[in-house]
mmCIF file of N, CA and C in Angstrom:
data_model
loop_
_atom_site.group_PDB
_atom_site.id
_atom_site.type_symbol
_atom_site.label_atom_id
_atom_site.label_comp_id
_atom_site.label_asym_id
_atom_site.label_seq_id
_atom_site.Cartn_x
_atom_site.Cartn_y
_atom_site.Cartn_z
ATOM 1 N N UNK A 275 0.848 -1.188 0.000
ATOM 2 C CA UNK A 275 0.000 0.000 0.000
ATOM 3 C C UNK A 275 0.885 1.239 0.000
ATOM 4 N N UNK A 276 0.528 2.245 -1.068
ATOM 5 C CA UNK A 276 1.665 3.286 -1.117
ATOM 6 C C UNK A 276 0.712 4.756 -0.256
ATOM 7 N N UNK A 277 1.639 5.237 0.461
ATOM 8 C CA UNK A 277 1.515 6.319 1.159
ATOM 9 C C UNK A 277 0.293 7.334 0.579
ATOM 10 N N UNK A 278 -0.141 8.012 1.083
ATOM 11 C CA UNK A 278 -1.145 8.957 -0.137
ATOM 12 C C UNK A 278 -0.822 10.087 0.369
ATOM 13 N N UNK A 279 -0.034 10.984 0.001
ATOM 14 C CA UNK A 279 0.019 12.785 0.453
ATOM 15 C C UNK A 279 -1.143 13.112 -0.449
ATOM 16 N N UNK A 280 -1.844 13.886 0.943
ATOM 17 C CA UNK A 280 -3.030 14.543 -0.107
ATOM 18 C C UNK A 280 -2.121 16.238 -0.512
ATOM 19 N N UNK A 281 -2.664 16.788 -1.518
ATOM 20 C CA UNK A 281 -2.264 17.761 -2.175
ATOM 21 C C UNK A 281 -1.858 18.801 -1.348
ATOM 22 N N UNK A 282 -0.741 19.891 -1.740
ATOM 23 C CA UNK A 282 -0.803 21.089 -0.809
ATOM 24 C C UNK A 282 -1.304 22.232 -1.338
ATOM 25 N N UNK A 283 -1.355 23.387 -1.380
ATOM 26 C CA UNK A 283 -2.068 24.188 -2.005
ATOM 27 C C UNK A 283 -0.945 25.454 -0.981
ATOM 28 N N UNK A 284 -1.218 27.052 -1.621
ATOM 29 C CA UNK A 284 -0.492 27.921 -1.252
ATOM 30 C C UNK A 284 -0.877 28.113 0.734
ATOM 31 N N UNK A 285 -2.056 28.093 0.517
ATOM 32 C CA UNK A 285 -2.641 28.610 2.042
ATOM 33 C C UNK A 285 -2.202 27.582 2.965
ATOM 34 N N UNK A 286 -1.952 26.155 2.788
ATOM 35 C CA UNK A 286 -1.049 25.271 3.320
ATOM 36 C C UNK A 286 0.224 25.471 4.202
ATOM 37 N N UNK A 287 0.622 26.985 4.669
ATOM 38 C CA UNK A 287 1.875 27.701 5.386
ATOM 39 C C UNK A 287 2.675 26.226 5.953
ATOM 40 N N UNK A 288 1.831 25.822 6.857
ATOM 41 C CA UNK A 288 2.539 24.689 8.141
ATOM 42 C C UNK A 288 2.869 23.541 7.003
ATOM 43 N N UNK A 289 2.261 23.341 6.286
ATOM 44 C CA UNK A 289 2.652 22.020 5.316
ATOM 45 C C UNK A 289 3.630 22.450 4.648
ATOM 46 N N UNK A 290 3.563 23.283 4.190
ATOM 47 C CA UNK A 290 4.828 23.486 3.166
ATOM 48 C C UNK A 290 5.939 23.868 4.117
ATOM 49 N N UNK A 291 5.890 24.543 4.848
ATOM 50 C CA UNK A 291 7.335 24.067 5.975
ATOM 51 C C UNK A 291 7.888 23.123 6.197
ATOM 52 N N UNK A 292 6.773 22.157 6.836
ATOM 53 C CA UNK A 292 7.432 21.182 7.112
ATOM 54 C C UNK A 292 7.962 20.241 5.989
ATOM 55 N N UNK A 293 7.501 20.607 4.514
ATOM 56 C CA UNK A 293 7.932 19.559 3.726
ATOM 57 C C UNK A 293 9.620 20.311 3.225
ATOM 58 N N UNK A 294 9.738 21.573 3.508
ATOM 59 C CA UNK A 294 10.743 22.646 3.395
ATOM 60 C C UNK A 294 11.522 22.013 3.898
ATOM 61 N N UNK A 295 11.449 21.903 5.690
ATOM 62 C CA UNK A 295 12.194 21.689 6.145
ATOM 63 C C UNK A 295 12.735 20.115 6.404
ATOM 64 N N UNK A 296 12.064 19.304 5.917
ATOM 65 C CA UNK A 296 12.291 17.654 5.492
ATOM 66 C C UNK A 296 13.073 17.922 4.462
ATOM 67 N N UNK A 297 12.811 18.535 3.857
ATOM 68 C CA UNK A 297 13.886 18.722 2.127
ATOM 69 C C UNK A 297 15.065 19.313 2.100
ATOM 70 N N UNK A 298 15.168 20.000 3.180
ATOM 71 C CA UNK A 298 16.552 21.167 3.893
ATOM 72 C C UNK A 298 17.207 20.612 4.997
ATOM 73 N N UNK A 299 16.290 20.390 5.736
ATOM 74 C CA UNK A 299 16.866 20.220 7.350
ATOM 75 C C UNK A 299 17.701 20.873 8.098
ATOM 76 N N UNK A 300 18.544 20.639 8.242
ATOM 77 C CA UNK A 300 19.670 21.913 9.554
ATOM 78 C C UNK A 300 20.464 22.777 8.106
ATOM 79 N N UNK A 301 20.484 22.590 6.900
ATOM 80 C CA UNK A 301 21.247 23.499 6.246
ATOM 81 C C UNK A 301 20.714 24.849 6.248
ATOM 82 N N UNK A 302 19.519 25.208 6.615
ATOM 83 C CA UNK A 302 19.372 26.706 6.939
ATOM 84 C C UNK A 302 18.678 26.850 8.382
ATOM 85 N N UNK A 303 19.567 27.580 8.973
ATOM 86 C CA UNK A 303 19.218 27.900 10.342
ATOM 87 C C UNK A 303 18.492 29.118 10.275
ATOM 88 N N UNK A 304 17.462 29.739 11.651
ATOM 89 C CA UNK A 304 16.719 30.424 11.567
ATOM 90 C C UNK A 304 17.307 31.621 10.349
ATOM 91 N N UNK A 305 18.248 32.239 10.787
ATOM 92 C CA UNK A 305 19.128 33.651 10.122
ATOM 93 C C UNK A 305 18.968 33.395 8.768
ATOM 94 N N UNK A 306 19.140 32.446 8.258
ATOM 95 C CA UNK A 306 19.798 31.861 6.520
ATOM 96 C C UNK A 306 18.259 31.691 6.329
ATOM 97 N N UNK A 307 17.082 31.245 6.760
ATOM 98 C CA UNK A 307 15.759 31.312 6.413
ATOM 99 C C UNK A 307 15.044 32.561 6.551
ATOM 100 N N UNK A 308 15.334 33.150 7.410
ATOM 101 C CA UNK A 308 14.893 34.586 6.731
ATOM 102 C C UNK A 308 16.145 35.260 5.627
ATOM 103 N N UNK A 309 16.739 35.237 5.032
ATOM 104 C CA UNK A 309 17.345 35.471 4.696
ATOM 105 C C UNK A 309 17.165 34.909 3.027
ATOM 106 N N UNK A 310 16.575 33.885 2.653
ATOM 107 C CA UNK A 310 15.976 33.221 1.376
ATOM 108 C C UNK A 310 15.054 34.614 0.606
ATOM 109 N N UNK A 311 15.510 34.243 -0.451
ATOM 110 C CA UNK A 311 14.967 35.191 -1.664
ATOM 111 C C UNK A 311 13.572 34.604 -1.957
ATOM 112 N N UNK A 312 12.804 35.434 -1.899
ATOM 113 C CA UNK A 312 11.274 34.883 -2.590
ATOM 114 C C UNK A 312 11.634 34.064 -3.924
ATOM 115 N N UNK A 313 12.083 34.875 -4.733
ATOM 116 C CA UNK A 313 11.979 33.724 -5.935
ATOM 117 C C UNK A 313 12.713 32.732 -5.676
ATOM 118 N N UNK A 314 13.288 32.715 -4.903
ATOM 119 C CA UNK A 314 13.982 31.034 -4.683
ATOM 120 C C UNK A 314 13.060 30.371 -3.797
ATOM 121 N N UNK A 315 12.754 30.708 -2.758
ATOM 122 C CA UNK A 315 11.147 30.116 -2.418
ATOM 123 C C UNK A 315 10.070 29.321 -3.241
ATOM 124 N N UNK A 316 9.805 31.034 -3.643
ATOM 125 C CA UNK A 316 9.057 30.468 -4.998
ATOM 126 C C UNK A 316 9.190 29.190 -5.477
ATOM 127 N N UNK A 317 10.321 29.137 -5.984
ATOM 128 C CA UNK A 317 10.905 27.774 -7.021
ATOM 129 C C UNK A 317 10.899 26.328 -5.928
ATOM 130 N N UNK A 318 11.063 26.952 -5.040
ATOM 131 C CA UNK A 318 11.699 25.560 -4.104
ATOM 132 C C UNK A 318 9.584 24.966 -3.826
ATOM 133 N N UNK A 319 9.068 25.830 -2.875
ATOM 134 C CA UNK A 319 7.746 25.680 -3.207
ATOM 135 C C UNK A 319 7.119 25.139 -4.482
ATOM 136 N N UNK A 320 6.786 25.877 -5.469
ATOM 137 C CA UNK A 320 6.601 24.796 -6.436
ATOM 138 C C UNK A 320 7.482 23.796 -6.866
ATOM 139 N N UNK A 321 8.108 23.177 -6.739
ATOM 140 C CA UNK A 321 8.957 21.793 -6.886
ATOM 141 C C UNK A 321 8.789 21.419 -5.867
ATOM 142 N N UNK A 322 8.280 20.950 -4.585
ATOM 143 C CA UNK A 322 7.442 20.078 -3.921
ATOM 144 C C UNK A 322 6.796 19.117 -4.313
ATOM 145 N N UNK A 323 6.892 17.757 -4.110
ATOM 146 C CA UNK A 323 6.006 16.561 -5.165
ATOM 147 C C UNK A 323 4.642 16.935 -5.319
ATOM 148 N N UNK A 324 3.757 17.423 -3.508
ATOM 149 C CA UNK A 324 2.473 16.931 -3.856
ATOM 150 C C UNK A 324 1.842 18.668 -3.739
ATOM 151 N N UNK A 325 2.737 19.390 -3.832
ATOM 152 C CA UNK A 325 2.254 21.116 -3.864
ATOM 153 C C UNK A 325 1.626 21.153 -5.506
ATOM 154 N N UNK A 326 0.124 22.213 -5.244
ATOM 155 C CA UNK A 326 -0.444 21.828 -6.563
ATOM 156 C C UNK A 326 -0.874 23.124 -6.758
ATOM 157 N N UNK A 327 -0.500 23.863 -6.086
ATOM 158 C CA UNK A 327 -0.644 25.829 -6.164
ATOM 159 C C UNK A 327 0.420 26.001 -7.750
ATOM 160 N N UNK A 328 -0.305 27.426 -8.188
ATOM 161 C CA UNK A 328 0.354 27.618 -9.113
ATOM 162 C C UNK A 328 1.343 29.150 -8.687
ATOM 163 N N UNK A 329 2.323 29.123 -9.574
ATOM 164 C CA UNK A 329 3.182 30.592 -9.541
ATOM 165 C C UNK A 329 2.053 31.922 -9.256
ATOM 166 N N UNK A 330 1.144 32.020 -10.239
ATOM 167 C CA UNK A 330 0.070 33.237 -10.625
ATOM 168 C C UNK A 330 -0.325 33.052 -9.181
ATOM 169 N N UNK A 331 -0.411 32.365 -8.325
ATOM 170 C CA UNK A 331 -1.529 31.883 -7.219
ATOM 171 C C UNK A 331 -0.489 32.887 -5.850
ATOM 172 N N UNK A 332 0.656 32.600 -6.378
ATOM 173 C CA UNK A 332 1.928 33.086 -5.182
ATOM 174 C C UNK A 332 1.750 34.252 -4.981
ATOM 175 N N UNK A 333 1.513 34.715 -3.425
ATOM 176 C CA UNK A 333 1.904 36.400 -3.516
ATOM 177 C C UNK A 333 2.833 36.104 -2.387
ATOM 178 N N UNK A 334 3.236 37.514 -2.004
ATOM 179 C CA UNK A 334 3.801 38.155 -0.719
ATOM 180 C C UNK A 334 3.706 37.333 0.657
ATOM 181 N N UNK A 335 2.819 37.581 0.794
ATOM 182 C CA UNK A 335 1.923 36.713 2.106
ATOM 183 C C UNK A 335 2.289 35.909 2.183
ATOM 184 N N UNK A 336 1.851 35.030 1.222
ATOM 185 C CA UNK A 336 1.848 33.312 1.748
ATOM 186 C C UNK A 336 3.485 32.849 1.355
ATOM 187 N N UNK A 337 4.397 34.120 1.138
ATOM 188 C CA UNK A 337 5.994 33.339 1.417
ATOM 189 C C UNK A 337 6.386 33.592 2.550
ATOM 190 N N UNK A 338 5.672 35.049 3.305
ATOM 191 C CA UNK A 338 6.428 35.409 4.009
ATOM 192 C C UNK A 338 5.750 34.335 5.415
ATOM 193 N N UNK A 339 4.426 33.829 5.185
ATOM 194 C CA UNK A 339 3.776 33.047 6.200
ATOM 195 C C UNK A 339 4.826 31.853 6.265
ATOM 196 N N UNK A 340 4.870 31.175 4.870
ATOM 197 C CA UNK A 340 6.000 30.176 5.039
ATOM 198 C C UNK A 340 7.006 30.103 5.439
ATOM 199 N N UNK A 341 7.722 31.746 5.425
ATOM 200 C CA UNK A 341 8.841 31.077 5.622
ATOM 201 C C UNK A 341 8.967 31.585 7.300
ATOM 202 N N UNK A 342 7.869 32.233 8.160
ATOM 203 C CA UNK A 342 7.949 32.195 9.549
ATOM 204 C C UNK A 342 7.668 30.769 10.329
ATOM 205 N N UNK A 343 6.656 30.122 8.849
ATOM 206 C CA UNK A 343 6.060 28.548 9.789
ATOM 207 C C UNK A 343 7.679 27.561 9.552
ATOM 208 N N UNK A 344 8.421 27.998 8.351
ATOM 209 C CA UNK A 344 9.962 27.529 8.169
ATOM 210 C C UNK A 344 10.637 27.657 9.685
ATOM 211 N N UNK A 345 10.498 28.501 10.007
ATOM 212 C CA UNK A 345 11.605 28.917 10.982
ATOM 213 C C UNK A 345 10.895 28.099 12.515
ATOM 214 N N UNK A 346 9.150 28.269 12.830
ATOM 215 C CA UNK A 346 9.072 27.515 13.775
ATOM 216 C C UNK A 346 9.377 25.724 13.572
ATOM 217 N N UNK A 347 9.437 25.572 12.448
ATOM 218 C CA UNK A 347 9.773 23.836 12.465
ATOM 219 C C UNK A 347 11.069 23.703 12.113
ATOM 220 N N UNK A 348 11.685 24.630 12.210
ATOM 221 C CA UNK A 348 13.334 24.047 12.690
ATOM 222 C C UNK A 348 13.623 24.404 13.688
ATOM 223 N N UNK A 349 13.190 25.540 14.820
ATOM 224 C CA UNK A 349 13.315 25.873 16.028
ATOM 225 C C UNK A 349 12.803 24.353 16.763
ATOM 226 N N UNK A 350 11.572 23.594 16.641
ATOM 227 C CA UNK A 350 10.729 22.993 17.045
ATOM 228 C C UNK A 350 11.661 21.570 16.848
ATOM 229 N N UNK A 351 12.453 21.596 16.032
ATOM 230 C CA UNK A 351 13.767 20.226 15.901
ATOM 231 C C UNK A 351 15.097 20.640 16.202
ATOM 232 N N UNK A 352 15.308 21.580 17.194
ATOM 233 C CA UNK A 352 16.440 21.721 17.212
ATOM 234 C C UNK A 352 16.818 21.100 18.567
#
């Protein structure tokens, strides 16, 4: 039986962290995560397997939500 990730979508903040930070792990510490360029976000966000938001869909907000829910789930494993 294979795993089923259901889909993520932009408003997803806490999901896409944590799949961020499964995909990163200790290579960016709090400082170096605020410190990420939106469009590299951007990119890293959409290239997620089961993220199904589009670019047009991306604003402001929902990187800067991500990348604060980024920073509590590596605080939260440290």
């Amino acid at each position: 039986m294979t795993h089923f990730e259901p889909p993520i979508h932009w408003q997803d903040h806490e999901d896409i962290a944590m799949a961020l930070y499964e995909k990163f792990g200790d290579d960016f510490t709090e400082a170096k995560i605020y410190r990420i360029r939106f469009t590299d976000l951007l990119e890293w966000v959409l290239s997620l397997p089961n993220f199904e938001g589009t670019r047009e869909q991306a604003n402001e907000g929902h990187l800067e939500q991500i990348q604060a829910k980024w920073v509590y789930e590596w605080r939260d494993n440290q």
